[in-house]
Amino acid sequence: MVWGDGLAAITGSKATGGHFKIYSGDKTLIGTLTVSFASWGSVFVGILILGESISLAILVAALVAILAPITELLSPKGTDNLFMPPVIFLILFLIKDQILNALPLINPTVFAISIILGGSISILGYKLHFLTTDGALVGFMQAVIML
């Protein structure tokens, strides 16, 4: 939450497009994606530091990367920092058995390939001006999600 919210404020304030209004205020697509990526990265690294498996880190980080921006967008203005931790914890707690059952389905090699391939295609599309920043980020995110 700390990484996502802080980085989203920086990237969102510099965004030239992709603005939208939601009852919690003005948001940007790049800011929302930043919350997602930063949440994913911090949770992934945190779980690995705790000595858990890479499969568990991938799965839980992916769930948090989906839940964090949704919770942030649906929280009343200025309350996202209050709502994000308990909402995400509660959802993960309620589905913990399904998370553990899904672990054998995640192949770390396929995940690494999707990051490398999705990142390469997104960067290339951005550099060749086929994609905007938002488009490159969404394309990368889809590549990672579609393990």
CSV table of N, CA and C in Angstrom, one decimal:
chain,number,residue,atom,x,y,z
A,1,MET,N,0.8,-1.2,0.0
A,1,MET,CA,0.0,0.0,0.0
A,1,MET,C,0.9,1.3,0.0
A,2,VAL,N,1.9,1.3,0.8
A,2,VAL,CA,2.8,2.4,0.9
A,2,VAL,C,3.4,2.7,-0.4
A,3,TRP,N,4.0,1.7,-1.0
A,3,TRP,CA,4.7,1.8,-2.3
A,3,TRP,C,3.7,2.2,-3.4
A,4,GLY,N,2.5,1.5,-3.5
A,4,GLY,CA,1.6,1.8,-4.5
A,4,GLY,C,1.0,3.1,-4.4
A,5,ASP,N,0.6,3.6,-3.3
A,5,ASP,CA,-0.1,4.9,-3.1
A,5,ASP,C,0.9,6.0,-3.4
A,6,GLY,N,2.1,5.9,-2.9
A,6,GLY,CA,3.1,6.9,-3.1
A,6,GLY,C,3.5,7.1,-4.5
A,7,LEU,N,3.8,5.9,-5.1
A,7,LEU,CA,4.2,6.0,-6.6
A,7,LEU,C,3.1,6.4,-7.5
A,8,ALA,N,1.8,6.0,-7.1
A,8,ALA,CA,0.7,6.4,-7.9
A,8,ALA,C,0.5,7.9,-7.9
A,9,ALA,N,0.7,8.5,-6.8
A,9,ALA,CA,0.6,10.0,-6.7
A,9,ALA,C,1.6,10.6,-7.6
A,10,ILE,N,2.8,10.1,-7.7
A,10,ILE,CA,3.8,10.7,-8.6
A,10,ILE,C,3.5,10.4,-10.0
A,11,THR,N,3.2,9.2,-10.4
A,11,THR,CA,3.0,8.9,-11.8
A,11,THR,C,1.6,9.5,-12.3
A,12,GLY,N,0.6,9.5,-11.4
A,12,GLY,CA,-0.7,10.0,-11.8
A,12,GLY,C,-0.6,11.5,-12.0
A,13,SER,N,0.2,12.2,-11.2
A,13,SER,CA,0.2,13.7,-11.4
A,13,SER,C,1.0,14.1,-12.6
A,14,LYS,N,1.8,13.2,-13.2
A,14,LYS,CA,2.5,13.5,-14.4
A,14,LYS,C,1.8,13.0,-15.7
A,15,ALA,N,0.7,12.3,-15.5
A,15,ALA,CA,0.0,11.7,-16.6
A,15,ALA,C,-0.7,12.8,-17.4
A,16,THR,N,-0.6,12.6,-18.7
A,16,THR,CA,-1.2,13.6,-19.7
A,16,THR,C,-2.5,13.1,-20.2
A,17,GLY,N,-2.8,11.8,-20.0
A,17,GLY,CA,-4.0,11.3,-20.5
A,17,GLY,C,-4.5,10.2,-19.6
A,18,GLY,N,-5.6,9.5,-20.0
A,18,GLY,CA,-6.1,8.4,-19.2
A,18,GLY,C,-6.7,8.8,-17.9
A,19,HIS,N,-7.3,10.0,-17.9
A,19,HIS,CA,-8.0,10.5,-16.7
A,19,HIS,C,-9.4,10.0,-16.6
A,20,PHE,N,-9.9,9.7,-15.4
A,20,PHE,CA,-11.3,9.4,-15.3
A,20,PHE,C,-11.7,9.8,-13.9
A,21,LYS,N,-13.0,10.0,-13.8
A,21,LYS,CA,-13.6,10.4,-12.5
A,21,LYS,C,-14.3,9.2,-11.9
A,22,ILE,N,-14.1,9.1,-10.6
A,22,ILE,CA,-14.9,8.1,-9.8
A,22,ILE,C,-15.3,8.8,-8.5
A,23,TYR,N,-16.2,8.3,-7.8
A,23,TYR,CA,-16.7,9.1,-6.7
A,23,TYR,C,-15.7,9.4,-5.7
A,24,SER,N,-14.5,8.7,-5.7
A,24,SER,CA,-13.5,9.0,-4.8
A,24,SER,C,-12.5,10.1,-5.3
A,25,GLY,N,-12.8,10.6,-6.5
A,25,GLY,CA,-12.0,11.7,-7.0
A,25,GLY,C,-11.5,11.5,-8.4
A,26,ASP,N,-10.6,12.3,-8.9
A,26,ASP,CA,-10.0,12.2,-10.2
A,26,ASP,C,-8.9,11.2,-10.1
A,27,LYS,N,-8.9,10.2,-11.0
A,27,LYS,CA,-7.9,9.2,-11.1
A,27,LYS,C,-7.3,9.1,-12.5
A,28,THR,N,-6.1,8.4,-12.6
A,28,THR,CA,-5.5,8.2,-13.9
A,28,THR,C,-5.3,6.7,-14.1
A,29,LEU,N,-5.3,6.3,-15.3
A,29,LEU,CA,-5.1,4.8,-15.6
A,29,LEU,C,-3.7,4.5,-15.1
A,30,ILE,N,-2.7,5.4,-15.4
A,30,ILE,CA,-1.3,5.1,-15.1
A,30,ILE,C,-1.1,5.0,-13.6
A,31,GLY,N,-1.8,5.9,-12.8
A,31,GLY,CA,-1.8,5.8,-11.4
A,31,GLY,C,-2.3,4.5,-10.8
A,32,THR,N,-3.5,4.1,-11.4
A,32,THR,CA,-4.1,2.9,-10.9
A,32,THR,C,-3.2,1.7,-11.2
A,33,LEU,N,-2.6,1.7,-12.4
A,33,LEU,CA,-1.7,0.6,-12.8
A,33,LEU,C,-0.5,0.6,-11.9
A,34,THR,N,0.0,1.8,-11.5
A,34,THR,CA,1.1,1.9,-10.6
A,34,THR,C,0.8,1.3,-9.3
A,35,VAL,N,-0.4,1.5,-8.7
A,35,VAL,CA,-0.8,0.9,-7.5
A,35,VAL,C,-0.7,-0.7,-7.6
A,36,SER,N,-1.2,-1.2,-8.8
A,36,SER,CA,-1.2,-2.6,-9.0
A,36,SER,C,0.2,-3.2,-9.1
A,37,PHE,N,1.1,-2.6,-9.9
A,37,PHE,CA,2.4,-3.1,-10.0
A,37,PHE,C,3.2,-3.0,-8.8
A,38,ALA,N,3.1,-1.8,-8.1
A,38,ALA,CA,3.9,-1.6,-6.8
A,38,ALA,C,3.4,-2.6,-5.8
A,39,SER,N,2.1,-2.8,-5.7
A,39,SER,CA,1.6,-3.8,-4.7
A,39,SER,C,2.1,-5.2,-5.0
A,40,TRP,N,2.0,-5.5,-6.3
A,40,TRP,CA,2.5,-6.8,-6.7
A,40,TRP,C,4.0,-7.0,-6.3
A,41,GLY,N,4.8,-6.1,-6.7
A,41,GLY,CA,6.2,-6.2,-6.4
A,41,GLY,C,6.6,-6.2,-4.9
A,42,SER,N,5.9,-5.4,-4.1
A,42,SER,CA,6.2,-5.4,-2.7
A,42,SER,C,5.8,-6.7,-2.0
A,43,VAL,N,4.6,-7.2,-2.4
A,43,VAL,CA,4.1,-8.4,-1.8
A,43,VAL,C,4.9,-9.6,-2.2
A,44,PHE,N,5.3,-9.6,-3.5
A,44,PHE,CA,6.1,-10.7,-4.0
A,44,PHE,C,7.4,-10.8,-3.3
A,45,VAL,N,8.1,-9.7,-3.2
A,45,VAL,CA,9.4,-9.7,-2.5
A,45,VAL,C,9.3,-10.0,-1.0
A,46,GLY,N,8.2,-9.5,-0.4
A,46,GLY,CA,8.0,-9.7,1.0
A,46,GLY,C,7.8,-11.2,1.3
A,47,ILE,N,7.0,-11.9,0.5
A,47,ILE,CA,6.7,-13.3,0.7
A,47,ILE,C,8.0,-14.1,0.5
A,48,LEU,N,8.8,-13.7,-0.5
A,48,LEU,CA,10.1,-14.4,-0.7
A,48,LEU,C,11.1,-14.2,0.4
A,49,ILE,N,11.1,-13.0,1.0
A,49,ILE,CA,11.9,-12.7,2.1
A,49,ILE,C,11.6,-13.6,3.3
A,50,LEU,N,10.3,-13.8,3.4
A,50,LEU,CA,9.8,-14.7,4.5
A,50,LEU,C,10.1,-16.2,4.3
A,51,GLY,N,10.7,-16.5,3.2
A,51,GLY,CA,11.1,-17.9,2.9
A,51,GLY,C,10.0,-18.8,2.3
A,52,GLU,N,9.0,-18.2,1.8
A,52,GLU,CA,7.9,-19.0,1.2
A,52,GLU,C,8.3,-19.3,-0.2
A,53,SER,N,7.5,-20.2,-0.8
A,53,SER,CA,7.7,-20.6,-2.2
A,53,SER,C,7.4,-19.5,-3.2
A,54,ILE,N,8.1,-19.6,-4.3
A,54,ILE,CA,7.9,-18.6,-5.4
A,54,ILE,C,6.5,-18.7,-6.0
A,55,SER,N,5.9,-19.9,-6.0
A,55,SER,CA,4.5,-20.1,-6.4
A,55,SER,C,3.6,-19.4,-5.5
A,56,LEU,N,3.7,-19.5,-4.2
A,56,LEU,CA,2.9,-18.8,-3.3
A,56,LEU,C,3.1,-17.3,-3.5
A,57,ALA,N,4.3,-16.8,-3.7
A,57,ALA,CA,4.6,-15.4,-3.9
A,57,ALA,C,3.9,-14.9,-5.1
A,58,ILE,N,4.0,-15.6,-6.2
A,58,ILE,CA,3.3,-15.2,-7.5
A,58,ILE,C,1.8,-15.1,-7.3
A,59,LEU,N,1.2,-16.1,-6.7
A,59,LEU,CA,-0.3,-16.1,-6.6
A,59,LEU,C,-0.8,-15.1,-5.7
A,60,VAL,N,-0.2,-14.9,-4.5
A,60,VAL,CA,-0.7,-13.9,-3.5
A,60,VAL,C,-0.4,-12.5,-4.0
A,61,ALA,N,0.7,-12.3,-4.6
A,61,ALA,CA,1.0,-11.0,-5.2
A,61,ALA,C,0.1,-10.6,-6.3
A,62,ALA,N,-0.3,-11.6,-7.1
A,62,ALA,CA,-1.2,-11.3,-8.2
A,62,ALA,C,-2.6,-11.0,-7.7
A,63,LEU,N,-3.0,-11.7,-6.7
A,63,LEU,CA,-4.3,-11.3,-6.1
A,63,LEU,C,-4.3,-9.9,-5.4
A,64,VAL,N,-3.2,-9.6,-4.7
A,64,VAL,CA,-3.1,-8.3,-4.1
A,64,VAL,C,-3.1,-7.2,-5.2
A,65,ALA,N,-2.4,-7.5,-6.3
A,65,ALA,CA,-2.3,-6.6,-7.5
A,65,ALA,C,-3.6,-6.3,-8.1
A,66,ILE,N,-4.5,-7.2,-8.0
A,66,ILE,CA,-5.9,-7.0,-8.5
A,66,ILE,C,-6.8,-6.3,-7.4
A,67,LEU,N,-6.6,-6.7,-6.2
A,67,LEU,CA,-7.5,-6.2,-5.1
A,67,LEU,C,-7.1,-4.8,-4.7
A,68,ALA,N,-5.8,-4.5,-4.7
A,68,ALA,CA,-5.4,-3.1,-4.2
A,68,ALA,C,-6.0,-2.0,-5.0
A,69,PRO,N,-5.9,-2.0,-6.3
A,69,PRO,CA,-6.4,-0.8,-7.1
A,69,PRO,C,-7.9,-0.8,-7.0
A,70,ILE,N,-8.6,-2.0,-7.0
A,70,ILE,CA,-10.1,-2.0,-6.9
A,70,ILE,C,-10.5,-1.4,-5.6
A,71,THR,N,-9.8,-1.8,-4.5
A,71,THR,CA,-10.2,-1.2,-3.2
A,71,THR,C,-9.9,0.3,-3.1
A,72,GLU,N,-8.7,0.7,-3.7
A,72,GLU,CA,-8.4,2.1,-3.7
A,72,GLU,C,-9.5,2.9,-4.5
A,73,LEU,N,-9.9,2.4,-5.6
A,73,LEU,CA,-10.9,3.1,-6.4
A,73,LEU,C,-12.3,3.2,-5.8
A,74,LEU,N,-12.6,2.2,-5.0
A,74,LEU,CA,-13.9,2.1,-4.4
A,74,LEU,C,-14.0,2.8,-3.0
A,75,SER,N,-12.8,3.1,-2.4
A,75,SER,CA,-12.8,3.7,-1.1
A,75,SER,C,-13.2,5.2,-1.2
A,76,PRO,N,-14.0,5.7,-0.3
A,76,PRO,CA,-14.4,7.1,-0.3
A,76,PRO,C,-13.1,8.0,-0.2
A,77,LYS,N,-13.2,9.1,-0.8
A,77,LYS,CA,-12.0,10.0,-0.9
A,77,LYS,C,-11.2,10.1,0.4
A,78,GLY,N,-9.9,9.9,0.3
A,78,GLY,CA,-9.1,10.0,1.4
A,78,GLY,C,-9.1,8.9,2.4
A,79,THR,N,-9.8,7.8,2.1
A,79,THR,CA,-9.9,6.7,3.1
A,79,THR,C,-9.2,5.4,2.5
A,80,ASP,N,-8.6,5.5,1.4
A,80,ASP,CA,-8.0,4.3,0.8
A,80,ASP,C,-7.0,3.6,1.7
A,81,ASN,N,-6.2,4.4,2.4
A,81,ASN,CA,-5.2,3.9,3.2
A,81,ASN,C,-5.8,3.2,4.5
A,82,LEU,N,-7.0,3.6,4.8
A,82,LEU,CA,-7.7,3.0,5.9
A,82,LEU,C,-8.3,1.7,5.5
A,83,PHE,N,-8.9,1.6,4.3
A,83,PHE,CA,-9.6,0.4,3.8
A,83,PHE,C,-8.7,-0.7,3.2
A,84,MET,N,-7.7,-0.3,2.5
A,84,MET,CA,-6.9,-1.3,1.7
A,84,MET,C,-6.4,-2.4,2.6
A,85,PRO,N,-5.7,-2.2,3.7
A,85,PRO,CA,-5.1,-3.3,4.4
A,85,PRO,C,-6.2,-4.3,4.9
A,86,PRO,N,-7.2,-3.8,5.6
A,86,PRO,CA,-8.2,-4.8,6.1
A,86,PRO,C,-9.0,-5.5,5.1
A,87,VAL,N,-9.4,-4.8,4.0
A,87,VAL,CA,-10.1,-5.4,2.9
A,87,VAL,C,-9.3,-6.5,2.2
A,88,ILE,N,-8.1,-6.2,1.9
A,88,ILE,CA,-7.2,-7.2,1.2
A,88,ILE,C,-6.9,-8.4,2.2
A,89,PHE,N,-6.6,-8.1,3.4
A,89,PHE,CA,-6.4,-9.2,4.4
A,89,PHE,C,-7.6,-10.1,4.5
A,90,LEU,N,-8.8,-9.5,4.7
A,90,LEU,CA,-10.0,-10.3,4.8
A,90,LEU,C,-10.3,-11.2,3.6
A,91,ILE,N,-10.1,-10.6,2.4
A,91,ILE,CA,-10.4,-11.4,1.2
A,91,ILE,C,-9.4,-12.6,1.1
A,92,LEU,N,-8.1,-12.3,1.3
A,92,LEU,CA,-7.1,-13.3,1.3
A,92,LEU,C,-7.3,-14.4,2.4
A,93,PHE,N,-7.7,-13.9,3.6
A,93,PHE,CA,-8.0,-14.9,4.6
A,93,PHE,C,-9.2,-15.8,4.3
A,94,LEU,N,-10.2,-15.2,3.7
A,94,LEU,CA,-11.4,-16.0,3.3
A,94,LEU,C,-11.1,-17.0,2.2
A,95,ILE,N,-10.1,-16.7,1.3
A,95,ILE,CA,-9.9,-17.6,0.2
A,95,ILE,C,-8.5,-18.4,0.3
A,96,LYS,N,-8.0,-18.4,1.6
A,96,LYS,CA,-6.7,-19.0,1.7
A,96,LYS,C,-6.6,-20.5,1.3
A,97,ASP,N,-7.7,-21.2,1.5
A,97,ASP,CA,-7.7,-22.6,1.1
A,97,ASP,C,-7.6,-22.8,-0.4
A,98,GLN,N,-8.4,-21.9,-1.1
A,98,GLN,CA,-8.3,-22.0,-2.6
A,98,GLN,C,-6.9,-21.6,-3.1
A,99,ILE,N,-6.3,-20.6,-2.4
A,99,ILE,CA,-4.9,-20.2,-2.8
A,99,ILE,C,-4.0,-21.4,-2.7
A,100,LEU,N,-4.0,-22.1,-1.5
A,100,LEU,CA,-3.1,-23.2,-1.3
A,100,LEU,C,-3.4,-24.4,-2.3
A,101,ASN,N,-4.7,-24.5,-2.7
A,101,ASN,CA,-5.0,-25.6,-3.6
A,101,ASN,C,-4.6,-25.2,-5.0
A,102,ALA,N,-4.4,-24.0,-5.4
A,102,ALA,CA,-4.0,-23.5,-6.7
A,102,ALA,C,-2.5,-23.5,-6.9
A,103,LEU,N,-1.7,-23.7,-5.9
A,103,LEU,CA,-0.3,-23.5,-6.0
A,103,LEU,C,0.3,-24.5,-7.0
A,104,PRO,N,-0.1,-25.7,-7.1
A,104,PRO,CA,0.5,-26.6,-8.1
A,104,PRO,C,0.3,-26.2,-9.5
A,105,LEU,N,-0.7,-25.3,-9.7
A,105,LEU,CA,-1.0,-24.9,-11.1
A,105,LEU,C,0.0,-23.8,-11.6
A,106,ILE,N,0.8,-23.2,-10.7
A,106,ILE,CA,1.6,-22.1,-11.1
A,106,ILE,C,3.0,-22.6,-11.4
A,107,ASN,N,3.5,-22.4,-12.6
A,107,ASN,CA,4.8,-22.8,-13.0
A,107,ASN,C,5.7,-21.6,-13.1
A,108,PRO,N,6.7,-21.5,-12.2
A,108,PRO,CA,7.6,-20.3,-12.1
A,108,PRO,C,8.3,-20.0,-13.4
A,109,THR,N,8.7,-21.1,-14.2
A,109,THR,CA,9.4,-20.9,-15.5
A,109,THR,C,8.4,-20.2,-16.5
A,110,VAL,N,7.2,-20.6,-16.6
A,110,VAL,CA,6.2,-20.0,-17.5
A,110,VAL,C,6.0,-18.6,-17.0
A,111,PHE,N,5.9,-18.3,-15.7
A,111,PHE,CA,5.7,-17.0,-15.2
A,111,PHE,C,6.9,-16.1,-15.6
A,112,ALA,N,8.1,-16.5,-15.5
A,112,ALA,CA,9.3,-15.7,-15.8
A,112,ALA,C,9.3,-15.5,-17.3
A,113,ILE,N,8.9,-16.4,-18.1
A,113,ILE,CA,8.9,-16.2,-19.6
A,113,ILE,C,7.8,-15.2,-19.9
A,114,SER,N,6.7,-15.2,-19.3
A,114,SER,CA,5.6,-14.3,-19.6
A,114,SER,C,6.1,-12.8,-19.2
A,115,ILE,N,6.8,-12.7,-18.1
A,115,ILE,CA,7.4,-11.4,-17.7
A,115,ILE,C,8.4,-10.9,-18.8
A,116,ILE,N,9.3,-11.7,-19.2
A,116,ILE,CA,10.3,-11.3,-20.2
A,116,ILE,C,9.6,-11.0,-21.5
A,117,LEU,N,8.8,-11.9,-22.0
A,117,LEU,CA,8.2,-11.7,-23.3
A,117,LEU,C,7.2,-10.6,-23.3
A,118,GLY,N,6.3,-10.5,-22.3
A,118,GLY,CA,5.4,-9.4,-22.2
A,118,GLY,C,6.1,-8.1,-22.0
A,119,GLY,N,7.1,-8.0,-21.2
A,119,GLY,CA,7.9,-6.8,-21.0
A,119,GLY,C,8.6,-6.4,-22.3
A,120,SER,N,9.2,-7.3,-23.0
A,120,SER,CA,9.9,-7.0,-24.2
A,120,SER,C,8.9,-6.4,-25.3
A,121,ILE,N,7.8,-7.1,-25.5
A,121,ILE,CA,6.8,-6.6,-26.4
A,121,ILE,C,6.3,-5.3,-26.1
A,122,SER,N,6.0,-5.1,-24.8
A,122,SER,CA,5.5,-3.8,-24.4
A,122,SER,C,6.5,-2.6,-24.6
A,123,ILE,N,7.7,-2.9,-24.2
A,123,ILE,CA,8.8,-1.9,-24.4
A,123,ILE,C,9.0,-1.6,-25.9
A,124,LEU,N,9.0,-2.6,-26.7
A,124,LEU,CA,9.2,-2.5,-28.1
A,124,LEU,C,8.0,-1.7,-28.7
A,125,GLY,N,6.8,-2.0,-28.3
A,125,GLY,CA,5.7,-1.3,-28.8
A,125,GLY,C,5.7,0.2,-28.4
A,126,TYR,N,6.1,0.4,-27.2
A,126,TYR,CA,6.2,1.8,-26.7
A,126,TYR,C,7.3,2.6,-27.5
A,127,LYS,N,8.5,2.0,-27.6
A,127,LYS,CA,9.6,2.6,-28.3
A,127,LYS,C,9.3,2.9,-29.7
A,128,LEU,N,8.5,2.0,-30.4
A,128,LEU,CA,8.2,2.2,-31.8
A,128,LEU,C,6.9,3.1,-32.0
A,129,HIS,N,6.4,3.6,-30.9
A,129,HIS,CA,5.2,4.5,-30.9
A,129,HIS,C,4.0,3.8,-31.3
A,130,PHE,N,3.9,2.4,-31.2
A,130,PHE,CA,2.7,1.7,-31.5
A,130,PHE,C,1.8,1.7,-30.2
A,131,LEU,N,2.4,1.9,-29.1
A,131,LEU,CA,1.6,1.9,-27.8
A,131,LEU,C,1.9,3.1,-27.0
A,132,THR,N,0.9,3.6,-26.3
A,132,THR,CA,1.1,4.7,-25.3
A,132,THR,C,1.7,4.0,-24.1
A,133,THR,N,2.0,4.9,-23.1
A,133,THR,CA,2.5,4.3,-21.8
A,133,THR,C,1.4,3.4,-21.2
A,134,ASP,N,0.2,3.9,-21.2
A,134,ASP,CA,-0.9,3.2,-20.6
A,134,ASP,C,-1.1,1.8,-21.3
A,135,GLY,N,-1.0,1.9,-22.6
A,135,GLY,CA,-1.2,0.7,-23.4
A,135,GLY,C,-0.1,-0.3,-23.2
A,136,ALA,N,1.1,0.2,-23.0
A,136,ALA,CA,2.3,-0.7,-22.8
A,136,ALA,C,2.1,-1.4,-21.4
A,137,LEU,N,1.7,-0.6,-20.4
A,137,LEU,CA,1.5,-1.2,-19.1
A,137,LEU,C,0.4,-2.2,-19.0
A,138,VAL,N,-0.7,-1.9,-19.7
A,138,VAL,CA,-1.8,-2.9,-19.7
A,138,VAL,C,-1.4,-4.1,-20.5
A,139,GLY,N,-0.7,-4.0,-21.6
A,139,GLY,CA,-0.2,-5.1,-22.4
A,139,GLY,C,0.7,-6.0,-21.5
A,140,PHE,N,1.6,-5.4,-20.8
A,140,PHE,CA,2.5,-6.2,-19.9
A,140,PHE,C,1.7,-6.9,-18.9
A,141,MET,N,0.8,-6.2,-18.3
A,141,MET,CA,0.0,-6.8,-17.2
A,141,MET,C,-0.8,-8.0,-17.7
A,142,GLN,N,-1.4,-7.9,-18.9
A,142,GLN,CA,-2.1,-9.0,-19.5
A,142,GLN,C,-1.2,-10.2,-19.8
A,143,ALA,N,0.0,-9.9,-20.2
A,143,ALA,CA,0.9,-11.0,-20.5
A,143,ALA,C,1.2,-11.7,-19.2
A,144,VAL,N,1.4,-11.0,-18.1
A,144,VAL,CA,1.7,-11.7,-16.8
A,144,VAL,C,0.5,-12.4,-16.3
A,145,ILE,N,-0.7,-11.9,-16.4
A,145,ILE,CA,-1.9,-12.5,-15.9
A,145,ILE,C,-2.2,-13.8,-16.7
A,146,MET,N,-1.9,-13.8,-18.0
A,146,MET,CA,-2.3,-14.9,-18.8
A,146,MET,C,-1.2,-16.0,-18.8
A,147,LEU,N,-0.7,-16.3,-17.6
A,147,LEU,CA,0.3,-17.3,-17.5
A,147,LEU,C,0.0,-18.5,-18.4
